Tab-separated table of C-alpha atoms and ligand atoms in Angstrom:
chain	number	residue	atom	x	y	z
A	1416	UNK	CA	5.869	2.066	1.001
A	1417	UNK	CA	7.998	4.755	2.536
A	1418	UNK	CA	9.082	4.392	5.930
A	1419	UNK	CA	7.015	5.883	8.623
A	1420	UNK	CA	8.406	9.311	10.481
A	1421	UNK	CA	6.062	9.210	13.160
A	1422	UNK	CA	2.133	9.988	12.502
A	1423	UNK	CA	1.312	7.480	9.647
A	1424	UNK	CA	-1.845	7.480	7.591
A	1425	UNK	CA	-4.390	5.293	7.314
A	1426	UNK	CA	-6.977	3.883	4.361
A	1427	UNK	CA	-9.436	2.357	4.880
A	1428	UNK	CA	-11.595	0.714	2.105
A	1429	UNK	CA	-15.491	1.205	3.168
A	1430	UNK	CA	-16.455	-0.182	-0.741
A	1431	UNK	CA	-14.577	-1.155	-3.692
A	1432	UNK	CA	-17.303	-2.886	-5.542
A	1433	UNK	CA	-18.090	-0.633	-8.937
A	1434	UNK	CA	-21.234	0.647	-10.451
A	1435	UNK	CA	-24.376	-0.294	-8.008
A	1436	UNK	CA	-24.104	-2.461	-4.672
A	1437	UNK	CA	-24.280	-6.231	-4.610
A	1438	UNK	CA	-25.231	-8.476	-2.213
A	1439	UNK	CA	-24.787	-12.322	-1.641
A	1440	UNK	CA	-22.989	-15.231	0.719
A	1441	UNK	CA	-20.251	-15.142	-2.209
A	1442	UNK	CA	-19.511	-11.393	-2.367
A	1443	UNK	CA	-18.986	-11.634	1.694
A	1444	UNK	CA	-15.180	-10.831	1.059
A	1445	UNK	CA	-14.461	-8.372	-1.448
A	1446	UNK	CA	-18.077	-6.676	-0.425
A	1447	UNK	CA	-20.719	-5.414	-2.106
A	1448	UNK	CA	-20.542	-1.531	-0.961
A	1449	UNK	CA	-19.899	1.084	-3.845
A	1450	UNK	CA	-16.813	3.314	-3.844
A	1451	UNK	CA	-15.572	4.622	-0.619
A	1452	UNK	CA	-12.447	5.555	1.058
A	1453	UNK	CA	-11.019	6.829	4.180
A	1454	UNK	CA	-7.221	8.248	4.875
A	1455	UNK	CA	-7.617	9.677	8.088
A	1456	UNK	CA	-4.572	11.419	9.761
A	1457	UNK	CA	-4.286	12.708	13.704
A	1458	UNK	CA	-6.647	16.019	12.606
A	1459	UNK	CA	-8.492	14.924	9.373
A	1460	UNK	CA	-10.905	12.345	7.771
A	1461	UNK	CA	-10.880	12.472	4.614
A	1462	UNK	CA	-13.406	10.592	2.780
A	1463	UNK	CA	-12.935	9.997	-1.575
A	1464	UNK	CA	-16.418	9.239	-2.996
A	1465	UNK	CA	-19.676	8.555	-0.935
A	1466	UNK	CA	-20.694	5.695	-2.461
A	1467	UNK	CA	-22.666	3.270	0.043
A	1468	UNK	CA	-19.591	2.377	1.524
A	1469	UNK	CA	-19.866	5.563	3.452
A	1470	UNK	CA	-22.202	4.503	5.582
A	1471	UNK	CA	-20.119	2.170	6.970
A	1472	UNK	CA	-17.722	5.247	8.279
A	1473	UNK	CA	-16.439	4.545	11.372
A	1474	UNK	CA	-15.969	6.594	14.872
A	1475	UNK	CA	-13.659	9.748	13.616
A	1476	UNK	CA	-13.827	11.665	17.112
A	1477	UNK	CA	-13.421	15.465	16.673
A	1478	UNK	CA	-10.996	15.111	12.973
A	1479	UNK	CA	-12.218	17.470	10.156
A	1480	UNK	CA	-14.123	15.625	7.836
A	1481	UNK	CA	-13.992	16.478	3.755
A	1482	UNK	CA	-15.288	14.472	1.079
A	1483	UNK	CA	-13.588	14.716	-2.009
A	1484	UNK	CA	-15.955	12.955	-5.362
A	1485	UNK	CA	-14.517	11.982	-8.182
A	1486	UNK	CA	-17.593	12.565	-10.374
A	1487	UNK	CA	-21.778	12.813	-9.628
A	1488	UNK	CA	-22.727	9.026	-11.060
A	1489	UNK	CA	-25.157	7.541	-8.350
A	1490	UNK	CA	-22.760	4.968	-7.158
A	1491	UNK	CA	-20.266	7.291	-6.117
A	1492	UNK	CA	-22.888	9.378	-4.131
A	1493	UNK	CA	-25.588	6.812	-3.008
A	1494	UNK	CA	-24.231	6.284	0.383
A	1495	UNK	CA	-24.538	10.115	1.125
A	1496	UNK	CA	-27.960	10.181	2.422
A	1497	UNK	CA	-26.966	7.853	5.040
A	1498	UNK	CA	-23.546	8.316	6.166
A	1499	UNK	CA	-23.224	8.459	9.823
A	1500	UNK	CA	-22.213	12.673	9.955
A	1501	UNK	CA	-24.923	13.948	7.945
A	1502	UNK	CA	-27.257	13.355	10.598
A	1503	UNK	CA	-24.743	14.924	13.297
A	1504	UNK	CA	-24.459	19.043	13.616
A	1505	UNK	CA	-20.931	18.575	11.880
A	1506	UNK	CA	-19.049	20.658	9.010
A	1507	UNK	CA	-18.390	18.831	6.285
A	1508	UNK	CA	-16.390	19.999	3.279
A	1509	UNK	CA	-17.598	18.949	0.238
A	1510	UNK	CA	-15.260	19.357	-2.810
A	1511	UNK	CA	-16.006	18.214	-6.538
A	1512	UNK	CA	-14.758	19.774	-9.722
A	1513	UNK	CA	-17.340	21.466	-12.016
A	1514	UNK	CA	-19.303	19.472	-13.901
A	1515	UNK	CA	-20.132	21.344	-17.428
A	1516	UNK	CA	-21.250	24.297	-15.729
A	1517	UNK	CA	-22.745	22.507	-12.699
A	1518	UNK	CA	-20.693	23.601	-9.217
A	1519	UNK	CA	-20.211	21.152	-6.971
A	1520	UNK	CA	-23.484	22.369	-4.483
A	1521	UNK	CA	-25.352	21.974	-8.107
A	1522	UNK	CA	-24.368	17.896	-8.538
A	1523	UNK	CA	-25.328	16.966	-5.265
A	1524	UNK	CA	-28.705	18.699	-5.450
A	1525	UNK	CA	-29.446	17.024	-8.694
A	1526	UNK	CA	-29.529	14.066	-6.766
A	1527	UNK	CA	-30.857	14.868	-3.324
A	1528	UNK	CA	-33.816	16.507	-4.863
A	1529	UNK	CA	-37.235	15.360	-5.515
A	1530	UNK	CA	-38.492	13.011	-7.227
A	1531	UNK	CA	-34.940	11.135	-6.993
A	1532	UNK	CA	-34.800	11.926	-3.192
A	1533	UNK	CA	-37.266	13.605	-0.500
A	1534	UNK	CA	-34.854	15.497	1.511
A	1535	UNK	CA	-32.591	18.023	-0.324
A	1536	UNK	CA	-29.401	18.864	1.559
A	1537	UNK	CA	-29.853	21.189	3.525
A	1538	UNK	CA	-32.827	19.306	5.657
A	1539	UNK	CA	-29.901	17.490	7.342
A	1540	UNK	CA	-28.045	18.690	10.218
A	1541	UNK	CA	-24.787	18.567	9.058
A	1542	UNK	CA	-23.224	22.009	7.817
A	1543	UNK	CA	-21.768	21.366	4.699
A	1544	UNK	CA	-19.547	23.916	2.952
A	1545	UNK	CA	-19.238	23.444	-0.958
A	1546	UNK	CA	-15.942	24.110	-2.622
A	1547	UNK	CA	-15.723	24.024	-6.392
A	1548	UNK	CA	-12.073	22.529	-6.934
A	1549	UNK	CA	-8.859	24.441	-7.444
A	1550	UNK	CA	-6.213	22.220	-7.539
A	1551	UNK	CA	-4.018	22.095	-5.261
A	1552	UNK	CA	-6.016	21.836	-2.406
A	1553	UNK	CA	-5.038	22.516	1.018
A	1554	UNK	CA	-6.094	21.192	4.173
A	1555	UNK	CA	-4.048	20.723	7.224
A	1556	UNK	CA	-1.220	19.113	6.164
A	1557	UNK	CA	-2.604	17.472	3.336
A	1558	UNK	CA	-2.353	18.588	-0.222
A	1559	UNK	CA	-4.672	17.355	-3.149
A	1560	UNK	CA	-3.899	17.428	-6.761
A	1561	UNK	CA	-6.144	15.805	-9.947
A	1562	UNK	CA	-5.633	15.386	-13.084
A	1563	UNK	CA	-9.024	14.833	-15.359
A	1564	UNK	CA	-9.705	10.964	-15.915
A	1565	UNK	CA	-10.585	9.414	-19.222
A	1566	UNK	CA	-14.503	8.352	-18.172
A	1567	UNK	CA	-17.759	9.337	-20.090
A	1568	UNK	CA	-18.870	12.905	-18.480
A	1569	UNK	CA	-15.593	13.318	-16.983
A	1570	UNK	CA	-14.190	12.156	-13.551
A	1571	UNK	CA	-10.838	13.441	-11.630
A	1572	UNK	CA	-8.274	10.831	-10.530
A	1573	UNK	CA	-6.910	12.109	-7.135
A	1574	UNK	CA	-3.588	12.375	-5.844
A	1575	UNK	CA	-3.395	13.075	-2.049
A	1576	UNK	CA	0.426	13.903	-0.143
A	1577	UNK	CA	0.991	13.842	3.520
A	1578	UNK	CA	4.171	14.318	4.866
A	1579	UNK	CA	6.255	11.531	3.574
A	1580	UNK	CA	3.201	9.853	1.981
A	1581	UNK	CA	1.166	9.859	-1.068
A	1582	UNK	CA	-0.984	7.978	-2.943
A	1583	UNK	CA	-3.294	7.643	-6.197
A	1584	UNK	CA	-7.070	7.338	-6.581
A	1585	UNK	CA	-7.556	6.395	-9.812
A	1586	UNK	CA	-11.324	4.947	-10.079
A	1587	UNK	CA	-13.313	4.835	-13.057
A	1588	UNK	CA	-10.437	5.049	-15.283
A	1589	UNK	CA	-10.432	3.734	-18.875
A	1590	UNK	CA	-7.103	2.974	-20.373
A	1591	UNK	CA	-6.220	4.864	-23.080
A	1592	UNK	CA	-2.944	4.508	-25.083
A	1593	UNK	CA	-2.652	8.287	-25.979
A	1594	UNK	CA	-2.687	9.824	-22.184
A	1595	UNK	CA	-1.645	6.887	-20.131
A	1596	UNK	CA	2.148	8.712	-19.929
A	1597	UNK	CA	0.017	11.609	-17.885
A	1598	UNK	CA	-1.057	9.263	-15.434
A	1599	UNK	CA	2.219	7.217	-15.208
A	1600	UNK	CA	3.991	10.883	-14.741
A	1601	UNK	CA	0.991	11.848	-12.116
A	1602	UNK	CA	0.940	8.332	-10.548
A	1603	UNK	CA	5.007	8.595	-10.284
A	1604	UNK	CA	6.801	7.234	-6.956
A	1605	UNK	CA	4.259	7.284	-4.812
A	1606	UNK	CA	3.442	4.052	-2.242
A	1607	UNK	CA	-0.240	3.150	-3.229
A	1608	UNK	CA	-2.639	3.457	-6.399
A	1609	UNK	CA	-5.892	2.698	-5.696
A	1610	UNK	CA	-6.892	1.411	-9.467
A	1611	UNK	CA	-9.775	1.118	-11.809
A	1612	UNK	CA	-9.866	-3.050	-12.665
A	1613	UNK	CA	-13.290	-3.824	-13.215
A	1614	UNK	CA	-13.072	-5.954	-16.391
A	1615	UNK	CA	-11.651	-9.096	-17.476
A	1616	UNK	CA	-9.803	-9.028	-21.148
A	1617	UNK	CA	-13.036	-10.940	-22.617
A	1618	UNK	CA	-15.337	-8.004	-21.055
A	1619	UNK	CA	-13.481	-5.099	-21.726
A	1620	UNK	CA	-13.135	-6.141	-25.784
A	1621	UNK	CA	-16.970	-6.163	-25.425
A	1622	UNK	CA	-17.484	-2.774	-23.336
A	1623	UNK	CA	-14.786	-0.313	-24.517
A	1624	UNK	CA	-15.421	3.528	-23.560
A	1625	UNK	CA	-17.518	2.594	-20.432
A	1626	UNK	CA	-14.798	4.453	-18.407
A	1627	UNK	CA	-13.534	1.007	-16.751
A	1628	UNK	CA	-10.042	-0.944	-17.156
A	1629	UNK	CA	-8.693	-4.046	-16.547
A	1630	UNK	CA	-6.329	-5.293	-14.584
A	1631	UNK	CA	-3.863	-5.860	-16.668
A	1632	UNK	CA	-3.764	-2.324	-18.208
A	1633	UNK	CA	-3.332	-0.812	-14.701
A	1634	UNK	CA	-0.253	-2.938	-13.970
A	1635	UNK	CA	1.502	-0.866	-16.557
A	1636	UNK	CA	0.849	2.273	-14.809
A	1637	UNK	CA	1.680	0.318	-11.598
A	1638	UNK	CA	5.009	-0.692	-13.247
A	1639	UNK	CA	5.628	2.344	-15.035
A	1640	UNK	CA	5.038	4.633	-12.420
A	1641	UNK	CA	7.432	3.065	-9.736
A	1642	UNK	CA	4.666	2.600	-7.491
A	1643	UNK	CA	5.269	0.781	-3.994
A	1644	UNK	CA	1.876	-1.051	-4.196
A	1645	UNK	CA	-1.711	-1.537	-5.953
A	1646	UNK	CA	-4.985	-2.343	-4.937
A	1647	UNK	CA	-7.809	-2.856	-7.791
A	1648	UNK	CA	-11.030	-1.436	-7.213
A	1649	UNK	CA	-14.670	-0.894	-8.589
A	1650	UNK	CA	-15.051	-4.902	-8.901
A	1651	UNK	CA	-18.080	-5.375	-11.194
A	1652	UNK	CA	-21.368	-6.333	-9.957
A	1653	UNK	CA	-21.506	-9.531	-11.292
A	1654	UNK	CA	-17.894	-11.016	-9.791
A	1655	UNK	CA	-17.830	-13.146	-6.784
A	1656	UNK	CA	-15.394	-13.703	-4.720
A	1657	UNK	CA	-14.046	-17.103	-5.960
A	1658	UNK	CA	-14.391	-15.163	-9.671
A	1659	UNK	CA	-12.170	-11.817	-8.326
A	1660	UNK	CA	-9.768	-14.540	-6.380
A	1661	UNK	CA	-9.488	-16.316	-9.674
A	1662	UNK	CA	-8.669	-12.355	-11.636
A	1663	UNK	CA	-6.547	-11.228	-8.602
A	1664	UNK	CA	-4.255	-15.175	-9.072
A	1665	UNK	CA	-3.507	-14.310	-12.372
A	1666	UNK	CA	-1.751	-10.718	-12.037
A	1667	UNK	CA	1.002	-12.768	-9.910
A	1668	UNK	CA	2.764	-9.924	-8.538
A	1669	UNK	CA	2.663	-9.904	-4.249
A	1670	UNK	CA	2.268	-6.199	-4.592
A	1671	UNK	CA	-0.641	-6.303	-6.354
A	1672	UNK	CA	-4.203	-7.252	-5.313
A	1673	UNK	CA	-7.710	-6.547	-5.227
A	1674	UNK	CA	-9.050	-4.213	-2.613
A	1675	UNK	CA	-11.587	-6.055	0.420
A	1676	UNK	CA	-14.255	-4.551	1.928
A	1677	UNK	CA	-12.610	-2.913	4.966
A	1678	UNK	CA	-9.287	-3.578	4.002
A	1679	UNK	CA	-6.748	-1.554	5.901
A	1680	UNK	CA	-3.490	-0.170	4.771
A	1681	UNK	CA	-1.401	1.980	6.565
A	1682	UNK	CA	1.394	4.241	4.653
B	2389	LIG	ZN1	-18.281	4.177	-10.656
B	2390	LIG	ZN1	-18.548	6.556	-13.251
């Protein structure tokens, strides 16, 4: 990871577990809470996903907050009914790319919208401005690229630059021989890649185009890309601990390991 010039920014990983929450005395350590994560800098939080790891946001004072989803499935937007701002008379930036021809105001009101949900979003307090995304985006001094992910009805794998620092997002993210050199290229130099490794070999042969990868696919990229570090997340459901310990052994590379629920890492 690049040297620090002063401010340095931090993630924090409020849930890495993929598809719907867990629970369970052995999923204590790598959690059960569904994609969310913070990089907060001196004047922004900025928050990629709201899955129920979100409502485990911390204190963020008077910093902007933006949430940034990759794509509309319900674990990546389950937390939002209860994270900790929504209640609060707070703006919040809300930024997804079009869906099909659904802006990003339209996904969340699919699902905060009766019968799914009783309170659609604008019975909550917090005043939420909707921005259908251009990449790049701009705010502060923070830019945002994407490039579109390989995941059935489309997600966006993030790439977010602060000063000195940058890093990948790249959840629900299936492998795929033909396009991986666009990631590599996208992923290229930068400290951290937050990366889709849900399967194991044996699952993945059983499950290809669910939109997942495993771990040893996104070492390539890691590799490839001349990345300073990895983290895997969206652990499936059904992995413990001891079974994720067991996954994260075999990579053998001390750059490499699977993201913990509340994990920090500071670039
Ligand atoms: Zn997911
Ligand atoms: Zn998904």
């Amino acid at each position: 990871m690049s040297v620090s010039t002063g401010e340095r920014m931090k993630i924090t990983i409020l849930g890495a577990r993929g598809s719907v929450p867990t629970e369970g005395a052995d999923m204590l350590e790598f959690g059960g809470a569904t994609s969310c994560v913070l990089i907060e800098t001196d004047t922004w939080a900025v928050f990629f996903d709201a899955g129920t790891g979100i409502m485990n946001a911390p204190e963020v004072g008077d910093k902007n907050i933006a949430i940034f989803l990759t794509h509309p499935h319900v674990d990546h937007l389950l937390g939002l009914p209860f994270f900790p701002y929504i209640t609060k008379e707070k703006h919040i930036d809300f930024y997804a790319v079009k869906r099909g021809e659904l802006t990003a105001r339209q996904q969340l009101d699919k699902f905060l919208c009766p019968p799914l949900w009783p309170c659609p979003v604008d019975a909550y307090k917090a005043d939420f401005e909707f921005h259908d995304i251009k990449f790049p985006v701009k705010i502060g001094d923070i830019t945002i690229t994407g490039m579109p992910s390989v995941h059935p009805g489309g997600s966006v794998v993030y790439r977010l630059e602060h000063g000195e620092d940058s890093f990948v997002y790249a959840t629900d993210y299936e492998y795929d021989e033909k396009t991986v050199g666009d990631l590599i290229e996208f992923a290229k130099d930068t400290d951290l890649i937050l990366m889709d490794g849900q399967y194991t070999e044996e699952e993945y042969a059983k499950r290809r185009g669910y939109g997942h990868s495993t771990p040893a696919q996104g070492m390539r990229i890691f590799k490839e890309s001349g990345a300073g570090a990895i983290r895997f997340v969206h652990h499936d459901p059904t992995h413990t601990d001891e079974f994720l310990k067991k996954m994260e052994a075999e990579i053998k590379c001390e750059n490499a390991s699977f993201a913990r629920k509340g994990e920090v890492i500071y670039l």
